[in-house]
Structure formats: structure tokens, C-alpha cells
XYZ file of C-alpha atoms in Angstrom:
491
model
C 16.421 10.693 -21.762
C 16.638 9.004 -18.558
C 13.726 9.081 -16.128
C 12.972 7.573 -12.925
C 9.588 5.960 -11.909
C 7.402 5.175 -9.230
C 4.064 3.307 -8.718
C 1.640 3.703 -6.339
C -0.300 0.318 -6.500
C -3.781 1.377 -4.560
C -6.783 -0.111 -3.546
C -9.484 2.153 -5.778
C -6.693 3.790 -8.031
C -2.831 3.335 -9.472
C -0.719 5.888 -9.706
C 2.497 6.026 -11.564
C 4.852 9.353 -11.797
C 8.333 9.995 -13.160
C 11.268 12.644 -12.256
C 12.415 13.633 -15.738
C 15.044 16.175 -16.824
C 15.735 19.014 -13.999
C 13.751 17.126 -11.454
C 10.428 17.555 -12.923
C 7.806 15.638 -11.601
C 5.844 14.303 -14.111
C 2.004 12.219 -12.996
C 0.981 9.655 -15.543
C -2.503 9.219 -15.395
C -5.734 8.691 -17.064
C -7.320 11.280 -19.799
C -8.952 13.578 -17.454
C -5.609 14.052 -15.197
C -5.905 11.874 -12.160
C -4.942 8.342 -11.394
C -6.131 4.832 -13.187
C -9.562 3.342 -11.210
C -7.859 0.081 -10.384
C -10.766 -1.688 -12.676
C -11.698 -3.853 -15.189
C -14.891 -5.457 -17.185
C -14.475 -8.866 -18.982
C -16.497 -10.188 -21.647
C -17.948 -13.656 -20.067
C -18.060 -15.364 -23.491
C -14.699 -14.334 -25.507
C -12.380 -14.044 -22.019
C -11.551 -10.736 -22.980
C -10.965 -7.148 -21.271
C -13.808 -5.024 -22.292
C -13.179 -2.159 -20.702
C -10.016 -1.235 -18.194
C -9.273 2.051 -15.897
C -11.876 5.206 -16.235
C -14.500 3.491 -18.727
C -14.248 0.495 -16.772
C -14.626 3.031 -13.995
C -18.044 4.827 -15.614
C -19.214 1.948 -16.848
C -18.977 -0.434 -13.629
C -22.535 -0.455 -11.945
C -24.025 -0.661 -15.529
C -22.075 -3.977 -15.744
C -22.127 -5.227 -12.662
C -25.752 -6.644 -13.146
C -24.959 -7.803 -16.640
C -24.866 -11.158 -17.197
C -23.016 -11.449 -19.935
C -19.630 -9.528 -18.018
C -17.500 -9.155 -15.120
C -16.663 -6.433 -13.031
C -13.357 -6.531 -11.185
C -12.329 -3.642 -8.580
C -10.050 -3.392 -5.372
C -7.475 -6.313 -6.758
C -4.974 -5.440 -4.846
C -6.808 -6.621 -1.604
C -7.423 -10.005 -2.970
C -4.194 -10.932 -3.782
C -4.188 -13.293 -0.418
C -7.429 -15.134 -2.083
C -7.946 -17.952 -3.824
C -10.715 -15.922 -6.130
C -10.989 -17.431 -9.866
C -13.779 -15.426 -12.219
C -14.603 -17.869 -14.718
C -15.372 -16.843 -18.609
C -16.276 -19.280 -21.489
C -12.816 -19.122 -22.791
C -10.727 -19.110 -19.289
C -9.888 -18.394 -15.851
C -9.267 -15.255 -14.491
C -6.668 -14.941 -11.133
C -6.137 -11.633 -9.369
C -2.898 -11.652 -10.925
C -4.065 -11.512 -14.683
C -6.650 -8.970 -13.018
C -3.460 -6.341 -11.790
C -1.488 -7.144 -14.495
C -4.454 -5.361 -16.358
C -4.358 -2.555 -14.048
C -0.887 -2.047 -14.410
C -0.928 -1.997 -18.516
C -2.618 1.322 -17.850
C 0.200 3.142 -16.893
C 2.799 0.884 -19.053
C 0.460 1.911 -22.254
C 0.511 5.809 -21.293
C 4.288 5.453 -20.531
C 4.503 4.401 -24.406
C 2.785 6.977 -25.654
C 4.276 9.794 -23.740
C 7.434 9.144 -23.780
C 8.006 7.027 -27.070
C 12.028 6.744 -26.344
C 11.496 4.888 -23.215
C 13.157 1.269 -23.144
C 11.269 -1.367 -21.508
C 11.427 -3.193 -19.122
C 11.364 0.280 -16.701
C 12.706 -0.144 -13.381
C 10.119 1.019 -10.634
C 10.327 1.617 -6.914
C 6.725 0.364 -6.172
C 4.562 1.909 -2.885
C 2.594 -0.787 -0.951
C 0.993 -0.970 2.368
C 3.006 -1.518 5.749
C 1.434 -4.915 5.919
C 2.074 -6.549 2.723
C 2.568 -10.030 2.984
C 5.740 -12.039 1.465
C 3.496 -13.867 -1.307
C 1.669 -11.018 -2.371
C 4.850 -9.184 -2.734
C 6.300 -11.681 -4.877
C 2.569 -11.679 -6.907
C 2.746 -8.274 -7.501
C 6.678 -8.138 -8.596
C 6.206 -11.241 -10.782
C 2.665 -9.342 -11.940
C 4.759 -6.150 -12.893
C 8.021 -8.022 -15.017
C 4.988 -9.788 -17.006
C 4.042 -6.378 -18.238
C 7.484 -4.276 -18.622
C 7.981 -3.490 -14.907
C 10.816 -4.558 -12.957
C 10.639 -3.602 -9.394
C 13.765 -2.261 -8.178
C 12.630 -1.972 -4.722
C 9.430 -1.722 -2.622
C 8.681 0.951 -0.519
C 5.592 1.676 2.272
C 3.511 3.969 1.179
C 3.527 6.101 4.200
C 7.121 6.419 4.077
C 6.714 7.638 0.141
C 3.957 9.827 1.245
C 6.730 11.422 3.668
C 9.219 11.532 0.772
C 6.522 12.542 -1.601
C 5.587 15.507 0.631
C 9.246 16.636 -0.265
C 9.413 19.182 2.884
C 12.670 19.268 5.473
C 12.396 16.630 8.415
C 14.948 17.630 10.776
C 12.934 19.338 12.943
C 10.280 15.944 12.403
C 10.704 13.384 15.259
C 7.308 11.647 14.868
C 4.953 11.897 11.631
C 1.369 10.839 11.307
C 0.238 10.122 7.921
C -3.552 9.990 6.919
C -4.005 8.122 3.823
C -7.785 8.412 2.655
C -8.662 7.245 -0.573
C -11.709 5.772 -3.070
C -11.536 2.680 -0.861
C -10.034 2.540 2.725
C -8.534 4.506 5.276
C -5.133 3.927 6.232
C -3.640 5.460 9.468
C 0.454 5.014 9.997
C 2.960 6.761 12.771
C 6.103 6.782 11.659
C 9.380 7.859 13.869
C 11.865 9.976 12.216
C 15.383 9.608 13.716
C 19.181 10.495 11.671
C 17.088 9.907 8.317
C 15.904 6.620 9.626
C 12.234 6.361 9.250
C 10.626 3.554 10.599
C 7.142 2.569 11.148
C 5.408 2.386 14.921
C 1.706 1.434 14.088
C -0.606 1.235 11.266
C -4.678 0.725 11.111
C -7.177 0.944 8.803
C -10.711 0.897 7.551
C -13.045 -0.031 4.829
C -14.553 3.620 4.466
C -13.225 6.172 1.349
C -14.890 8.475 -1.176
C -16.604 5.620 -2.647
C -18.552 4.795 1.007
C -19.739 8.580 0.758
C -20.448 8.790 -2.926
C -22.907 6.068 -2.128
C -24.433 8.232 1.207
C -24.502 10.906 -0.891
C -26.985 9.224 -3.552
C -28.784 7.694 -1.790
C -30.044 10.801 0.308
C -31.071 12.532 -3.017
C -32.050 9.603 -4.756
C -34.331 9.586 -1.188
C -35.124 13.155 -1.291
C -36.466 12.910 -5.074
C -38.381 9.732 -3.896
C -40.005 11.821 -1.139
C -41.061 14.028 -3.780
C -42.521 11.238 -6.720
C -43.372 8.247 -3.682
C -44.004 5.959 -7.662
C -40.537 5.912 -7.948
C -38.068 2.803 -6.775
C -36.251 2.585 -3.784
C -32.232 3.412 -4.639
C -31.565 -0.382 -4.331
C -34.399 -1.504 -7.097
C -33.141 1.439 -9.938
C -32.043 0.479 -12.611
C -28.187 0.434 -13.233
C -27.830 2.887 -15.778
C -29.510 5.116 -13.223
C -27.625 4.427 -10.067
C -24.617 4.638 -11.908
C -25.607 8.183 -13.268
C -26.745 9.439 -9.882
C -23.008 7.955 -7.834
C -21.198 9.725 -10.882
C -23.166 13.183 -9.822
C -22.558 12.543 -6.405
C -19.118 12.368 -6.896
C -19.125 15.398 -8.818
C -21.073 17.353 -5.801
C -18.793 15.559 -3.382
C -15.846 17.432 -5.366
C -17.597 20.948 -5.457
C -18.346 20.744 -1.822
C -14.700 20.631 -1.186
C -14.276 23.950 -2.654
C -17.482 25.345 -3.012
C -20.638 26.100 0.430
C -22.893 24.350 -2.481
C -23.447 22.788 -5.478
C -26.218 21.824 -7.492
C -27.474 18.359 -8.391
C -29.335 18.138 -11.902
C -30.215 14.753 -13.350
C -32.420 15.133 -16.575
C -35.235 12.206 -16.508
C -33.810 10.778 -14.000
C -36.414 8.106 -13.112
C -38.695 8.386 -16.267
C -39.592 11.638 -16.846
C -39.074 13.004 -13.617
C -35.743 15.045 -13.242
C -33.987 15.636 -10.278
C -32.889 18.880 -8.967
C -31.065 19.893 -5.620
C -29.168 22.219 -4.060
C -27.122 20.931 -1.214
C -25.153 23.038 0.819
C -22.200 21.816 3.109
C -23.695 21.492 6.447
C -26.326 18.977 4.404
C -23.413 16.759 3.226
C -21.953 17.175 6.526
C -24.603 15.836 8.350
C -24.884 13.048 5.352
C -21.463 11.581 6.278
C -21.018 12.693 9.901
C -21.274 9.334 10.915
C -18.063 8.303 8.606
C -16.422 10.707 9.512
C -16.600 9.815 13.116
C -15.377 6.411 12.328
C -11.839 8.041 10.592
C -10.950 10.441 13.725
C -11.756 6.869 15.980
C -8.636 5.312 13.393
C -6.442 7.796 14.462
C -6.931 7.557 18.363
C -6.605 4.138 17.512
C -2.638 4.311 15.677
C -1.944 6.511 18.082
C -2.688 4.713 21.056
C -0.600 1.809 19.453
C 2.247 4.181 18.718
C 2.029 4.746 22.409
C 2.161 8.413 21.954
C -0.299 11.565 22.653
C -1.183 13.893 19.938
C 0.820 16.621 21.625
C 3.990 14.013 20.441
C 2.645 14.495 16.793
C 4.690 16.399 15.332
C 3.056 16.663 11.557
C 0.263 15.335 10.548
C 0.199 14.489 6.466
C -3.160 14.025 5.077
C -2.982 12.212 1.828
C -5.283 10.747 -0.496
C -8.414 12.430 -2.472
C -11.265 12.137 0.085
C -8.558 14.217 2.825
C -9.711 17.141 0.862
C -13.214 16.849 2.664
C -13.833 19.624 4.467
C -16.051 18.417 7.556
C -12.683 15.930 8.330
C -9.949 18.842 7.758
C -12.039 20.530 10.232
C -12.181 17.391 12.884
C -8.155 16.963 12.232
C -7.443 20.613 12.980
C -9.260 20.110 16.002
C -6.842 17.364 17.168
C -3.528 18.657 15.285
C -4.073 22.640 14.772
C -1.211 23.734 12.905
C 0.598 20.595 12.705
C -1.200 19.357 9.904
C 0.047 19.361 6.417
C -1.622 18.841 3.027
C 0.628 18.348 -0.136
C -0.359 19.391 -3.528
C -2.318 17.175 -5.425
C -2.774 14.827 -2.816
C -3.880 11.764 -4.746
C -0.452 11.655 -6.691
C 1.751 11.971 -2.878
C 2.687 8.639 -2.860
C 3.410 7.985 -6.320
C 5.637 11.080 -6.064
C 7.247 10.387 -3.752
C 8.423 6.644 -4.676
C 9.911 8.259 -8.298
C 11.431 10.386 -6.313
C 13.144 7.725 -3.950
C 13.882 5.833 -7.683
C 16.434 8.522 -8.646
C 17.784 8.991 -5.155
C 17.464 5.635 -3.819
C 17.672 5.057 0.190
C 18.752 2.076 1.755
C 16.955 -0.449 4.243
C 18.412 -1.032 7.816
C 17.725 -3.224 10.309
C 16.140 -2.246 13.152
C 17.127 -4.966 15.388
C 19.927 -6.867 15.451
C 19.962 -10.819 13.835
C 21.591 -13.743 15.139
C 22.317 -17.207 16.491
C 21.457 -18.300 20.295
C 24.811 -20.253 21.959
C 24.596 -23.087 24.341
C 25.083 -20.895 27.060
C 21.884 -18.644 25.926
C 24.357 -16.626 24.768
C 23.115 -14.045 21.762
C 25.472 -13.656 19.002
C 24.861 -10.907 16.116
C 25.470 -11.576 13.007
C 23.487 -9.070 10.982
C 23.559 -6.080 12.818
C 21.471 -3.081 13.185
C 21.842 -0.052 11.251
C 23.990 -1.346 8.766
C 22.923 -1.308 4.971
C 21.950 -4.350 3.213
C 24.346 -5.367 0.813
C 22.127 -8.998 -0.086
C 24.913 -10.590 0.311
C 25.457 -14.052 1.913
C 27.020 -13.743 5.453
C 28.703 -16.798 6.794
C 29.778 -17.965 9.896
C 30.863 -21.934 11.654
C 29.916 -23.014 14.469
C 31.172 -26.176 16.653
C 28.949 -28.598 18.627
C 29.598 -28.767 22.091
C 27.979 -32.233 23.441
C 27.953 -35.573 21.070
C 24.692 -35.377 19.275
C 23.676 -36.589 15.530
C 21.943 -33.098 15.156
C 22.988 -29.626 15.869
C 19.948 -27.466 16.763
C 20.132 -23.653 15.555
C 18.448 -20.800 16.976
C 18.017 -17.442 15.361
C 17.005 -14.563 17.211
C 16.800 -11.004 17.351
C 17.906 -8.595 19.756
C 15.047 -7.109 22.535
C 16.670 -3.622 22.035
C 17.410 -1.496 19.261
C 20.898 -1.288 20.688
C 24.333 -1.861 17.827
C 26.382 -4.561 18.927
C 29.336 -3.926 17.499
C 30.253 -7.393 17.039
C 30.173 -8.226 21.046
C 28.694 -11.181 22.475
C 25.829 -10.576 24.552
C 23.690 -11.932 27.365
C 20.071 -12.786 27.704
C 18.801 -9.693 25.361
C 17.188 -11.617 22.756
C 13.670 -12.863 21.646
C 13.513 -16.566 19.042
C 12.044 -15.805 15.953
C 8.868 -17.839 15.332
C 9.633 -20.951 13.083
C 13.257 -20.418 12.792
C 14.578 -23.060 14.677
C 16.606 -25.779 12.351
C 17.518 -28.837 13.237
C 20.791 -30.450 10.928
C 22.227 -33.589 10.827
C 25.508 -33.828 12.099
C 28.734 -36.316 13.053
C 28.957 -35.075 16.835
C 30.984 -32.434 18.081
C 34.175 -34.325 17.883
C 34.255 -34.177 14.131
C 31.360 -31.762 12.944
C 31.738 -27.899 11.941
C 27.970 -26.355 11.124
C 28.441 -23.573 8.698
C 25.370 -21.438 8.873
C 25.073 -18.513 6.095
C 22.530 -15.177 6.732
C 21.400 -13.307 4.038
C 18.795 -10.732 2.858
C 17.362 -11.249 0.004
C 15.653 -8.402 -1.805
C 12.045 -8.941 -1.197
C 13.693 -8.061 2.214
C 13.059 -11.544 3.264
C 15.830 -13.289 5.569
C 17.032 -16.615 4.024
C 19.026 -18.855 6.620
C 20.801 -22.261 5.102
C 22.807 -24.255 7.355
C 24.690 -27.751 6.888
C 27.157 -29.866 8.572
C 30.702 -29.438 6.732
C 31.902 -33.133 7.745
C 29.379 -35.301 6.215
C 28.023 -32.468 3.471
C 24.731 -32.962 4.820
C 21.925 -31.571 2.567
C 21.767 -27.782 2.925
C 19.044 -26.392 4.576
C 17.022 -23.567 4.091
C 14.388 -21.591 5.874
C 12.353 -18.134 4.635
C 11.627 -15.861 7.440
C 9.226 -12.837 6.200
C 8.378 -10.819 8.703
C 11.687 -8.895 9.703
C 11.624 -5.273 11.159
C 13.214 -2.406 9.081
C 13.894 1.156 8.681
C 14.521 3.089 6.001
C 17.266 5.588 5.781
C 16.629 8.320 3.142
C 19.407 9.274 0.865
C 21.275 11.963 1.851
C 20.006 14.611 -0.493
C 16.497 13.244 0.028
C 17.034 14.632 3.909
């Protein structure tokens, strides 16, 4: 049977779902239903993985001040490093670290759906601002265990897909991605099925910044009762980690529930702990958090350049946008506007299987091209159009005597098709892309320049002078502005 799947690489948690027969949606997780923790223990003396995903998970603090292992968490944020955990037997890199996190859902693929030939193609989610190395870390990370990325997508734009509601009447879409680890903010402008992204921010602050809150006011509460016990920084491991798991727990509840009930059997020697908290307790536990989210927003907003009236849906994504106290503080802003899809942890993973059956296509968003001698801009990838990845040539003549020709690639200042006209003075250099090739002089020398796309959605430029077959050069430019146009029946 042939199924279709996307990954949703996170910071705290990875994702992976499939679209199987009839368009079922299928989420590939852990044992107790929801995503892989992004985490793994290794024994310091044999090199090995001792634990990985949710025991590495419920095991983590217990480790953490063992001396004899290493916890790793939050990989996917130090793929820019230069971190090396060192073991008796060898050196760990954040790559051997994800490709660990990634078995998770490559092993449960195996067992659930024993016909499935590997290597599986993917359409991967990552953030807006993923760099050009870590995306070729991540994509060399995934073939190493069975995964060959098709195609990358932002995970805003598969949390819009993922949502899986009509956009027509959608010019401009917030999303508010809130997970175990960070907040991430994006506006995204929704124009002909073209989405493209206007601003993104972030923060530091998830559901593991309020677990931790959260203990430590009962751990503090208990400590106000027995004054003999510890502070919450001096308990011991085992204990800490028991009291973060119930606070999690409680966290959960109060998303549903006006309380819940803490109950830790000997919890610091024979002393049990027992609450009842009730929502406007945990509300004033985090209120300062929470404060710090709705300041995010403002924040991608005011970059977007647009008011919240200009909003017009607001997509809250992620497992800690199921907190009450910052529904509340959103509906405030957004009122009806906002929009929370089922099982909001899985959104983006969702939505990227989906996009792997019914693939879109990358555009442009400004025109690419060459800068004449008479500052003349020339397009030669053009806006709008679908990338094909294929190599796009064109020659060019000098027009003084010189033993170099000096090329300038630019894009255009507006998002304006060109339609293969000439134009003048609308441009802006692109940073570093200036290349400088040996040449015969302009009596003898054509320069044959060649554009292309590559599919890291990179922009490769090689030029060389025809006459004396100069050495081809080649430059790597990175950073290039897209949209994404969703496939028709995707709309």
C-alpha cells in the first residue's frame, strides 16, 4: 500500500504522520499516543544509547546528575554548534544525536506497517529560519536512517496545510506555535494559493518552562509545611523528576479540568505531598510567562507591519496552546478569529504528509538576475514561476577591453513579473554574489553564466569565459525569498 509521510522535526518532540488509503491520517508516535521527546541517554563507558524518546524522556533528570551517562535534549537547536559529548568508546555530534531521534519514528514505521519499503520519502517541517548547513545536516541525518527528504517545508506553512480548513476567504494568517520548548510566532500572507512568510519570532518559554514553575511552587508549598526539607534545587533527582512528571500531569488536567489534585507518596522521606490547585493558582503561577508570549505576538506583528484587526485567523498550534489562561489572553486580541485544530501537537506533522501526497511547488518571490553595464536589471529567473531545478543559461558580451568580466546578480525591489523585459534601476545586489572571471577582452570573449535552483532551494550561479575555457566558477547563495503555492486540491 502506498502511503505518504511527513515529519515534524521539533525542538522538545518529533512528529511523524502518514495519509494512507482514503486519505486517512494516520500519527506515528510513541506508546502512550503523542509525539517522540526529541531525547536521548548514553552510556559514558560503552558509547551506547541507553535510553531514546519517552524513557529517555522519564528518565532524564534522574540521569542528568549521573556520572556515569549523558543526557541529550533540544538537538535540533544545536545543529549550528560545534558540541562533541565525549564517551569512553567515542564521540558524539548532534548529528549521531538526531539521527537517534529520528530512528524513533523509522522503528514504529517498521512495525506498523511491515510492507513499507525503505528508504521512505518525507516532506520534512522545519523552522522559517533554518540555515543552509543545518538543512543539509538534517537531510544527510535522515538518508543515514531510511529517510529521504523529498522536500522541506516551514512549519507554519504545514501548520496552515495541516489545519486542512478553506483559505480563500484567508488573506493574512497568524500562526502560534507553542510547544515543550519555545515559542514560535509567524505571519504568513495568503494570496492565489501563494503563501509566503512576512515575519517570524520566537522565545525560549514552552510547557517545559511551566512544568518547572509549577514544581517548584508545590515543592515550595510542601517546604512551607516540613521547613527540614531541601530547597527544590538540592532534591534529589529521583524526586525532582517525580514531582516535574506530576506537574505535567496537573498542567494537563488544568486544561480541562477548574482543579486537580497533586499526590506524591513519601515524597521527601516520609512526608507526602498533597494539593489541590485550582486554575486561578496556576494562573497566577505562570502569569508572568504568559505575559512574555502575548509580548511575541505584538512583536511579529509589528514586523509584519500589520494591526490585529488585519489578522485574519489566528492558528494556535502546539501542546502548551491548550493552556487556558493564554486562550483567554489570545481571545482578547483575536475574538473569533482564532482557530485551534484537533490534536494540536500532531498539526504540523499533518499537515507536511499531507503536502507529501499532494505536493505544492516553490516560487520565487522576487525576480533573479544579472546587473548590465548600463545598471540595467535583467531577469533571468523570474517570479512566480515553478522551479523546475534545472540549469538556466544565458551569454553575455564584454563591453570595454578588460582581462576580467565582473558579474552582478540581483534581485528585483518589487514583487512585480517581468515578463522577460529589461528593466531600469529596480533592483537590490545580493550580498556576496559578485564574481569576478577571467576573460580575453570584449573583442574575443563570450561569458556564459548558468542560474539554477538546486533543491535545498539554494541558488547555484557558475560562470566562465567561453574563449579561453576559463575554470568554471561557482558561487552558493542561501538565503533566497520564496513562496509556496499549494496544490490545487490542497486550496
Amino acid at each position: 500500500m502506498k502511503r505518504y509521510f511527513g515529519v515534524d522535526f521539533g525542538t522538545t518532540t518529533t512528529a511523524f504522520a502518514a495519509v494512507t488509503m482514503g486519505d486517512r491520517i494516520d500519527h506515528i508516535g510513541n506508546q502512550e499516543g503523542n509525539p517522540f521527546p526529541s531525547v536521548i541517554i548514553i552510556d559514558k563507558i560503552t558509547g551506547e544509547v541507553k535510553y531514546r524518546g519517552l524513557e529517555a524522556w522519564k528518565q532524564r533528570n534522574i540521569f542528568k546528575v549521573d556520572d556515569g551517562h549523558i543526557v541529550i535534549s533540544s538537538v535540533k537547536q544545536k545543529f549550528s554548534s560545534d558540541n562533541i559529548w565525549r564517551t569512553n568508546t567515542r564521540l558524539w555530534t548532534p548529528e549521531m544525536v538526531a539521527a537517534e531521534v529520528l530512528k524513533n519514528g523509522t522503528d514504529e514505521i517498521r512495525k506498523r506497517y511491515p510492507d513499507t519499503e525503505f528508504p521512505i520519502e518525507v516532506i520534512m517541517a522545519i523552522p522559517v529560519d533554518f540555515e543552509y548547513e543545518e538543512r543539509q545536516k538534517i537531510k544527510e541525518v535522515a538518508k543515514n536512517v531510511g529517510i529521504e527528504v523529498k522536500q522541506f517545508i516551514s512549519e507554519p506553512t504545514a501548520a496552515v496545510i495541516g489545519w486542512g480548513e478553506n483559505l480563500n476567504n484567508v488573506q493574512h494568517i497568524a500562526v502560534f506555535d507553542w510547544g515543550g520548548g519555545t515559542l514560535d510566532v509567524s505571519v504568513l500572507k495568503i494570496s492565489c494559493a501563494n503563501i509566503t512568510e512576512l515575519a517570524k519570532q520566537g522565545k525560549r518559554i514552552g510547557g517545559d518552562t511551566l512544568d518547572e514553575l509549577f514544581a517548584r511552587y508545590l515543592h515550595n508549598e510542601h517546604k512551607n509545611l516540613f521547613s527540614e526539607i531541601p530547597s527544590f534545587d538540592e532534591i534529589h533527582p529521583r524526586r525532582k523528576d517525580r514531582i516535574l512528571t506530576k506537574s505535567e500531569l496537573g498542567k494537563r488536567d488544568l486544561s480541562e479540568k477548574s482543579e486537580t489534585e497533586i499526590y506524591l507518596p513519601d515524597y521527601c522521606g516520609n512526608k507526602s505531598l498533597e494539593s489541590i490547585i485550582d486554575r486561578n493558582i496556576f494562573n497566577n503561577i505562570i502569569r508572568d510567562k504568559i505575559d512574555e508570549a502575548i509580548e511575541v505576538v505584538k512583536n511579529t506583528l509589528a514586523e509584519a507591519e500589520l494591526s490585529i484587526e488585519e489578522i485574519d485567523r489566528v492558528l494556535m498550534v502546539g501542546g502548551s496552546s491548550n493552556i487556558p489562561m493564554i486562550k483567554q489572553r489570545m481571545d482578547e486580541m483575536f475574538g473569533a478569529r482564532l482557530e485551534f485544530p484537533d490534536k494540536p501537537d500532531w498539526c504540523i506533522a499533518r499537515g507536511a504528509a499531507k503536502l507529501a501526497k499532494n505536493s505544492g511547488n516553490y516560487v520565487l518571490s522576487k525576480s533573479i538576475g544579472v546587473v548590465l553595464s548600463d545598471d540595467t536589471f535583467m531577469p533571468i529567473l523570474e517570479k512566480g514561476q515553478p522551479i523546475d531545478h534545472k540549469e538556466k543559461k544565458i551569454t553575455l558580451g564584454l563591453v570595454e577591453d578588460s582581462k576580467e568580466a565582473r558579474l552582478i546578480i540581483a534581485e528585483a525591489k518589487k514583487s512585480k513579473s517581468f515578463s522577460n523585459r529589461i528593466t531600469y534601476g529596480k533592483y537590490q545586489t545580493i550580498d556576496a554574489l559578485t564574481m569576478n572571471i577571467p576573460s580575453a577582452g570584449y573583442h574575443f570573449e563570450p561569458i556564459e553564466a548558468g542560474f539554477r535552483i538546486k533543491k535545498d532551494l539554494t541558488l547555484e550561479v557558475t560562470a566562465f569565459g567561453k574563449f579561453n575555457q576559463t575554470e568554471k566558477l561557482k558561487k552558493i547563495y542561501p538565503h533566497l525569498k520564496f513562496e509556496y503555492r499549494i496544490a490545487q486540491n490542497e486550496k
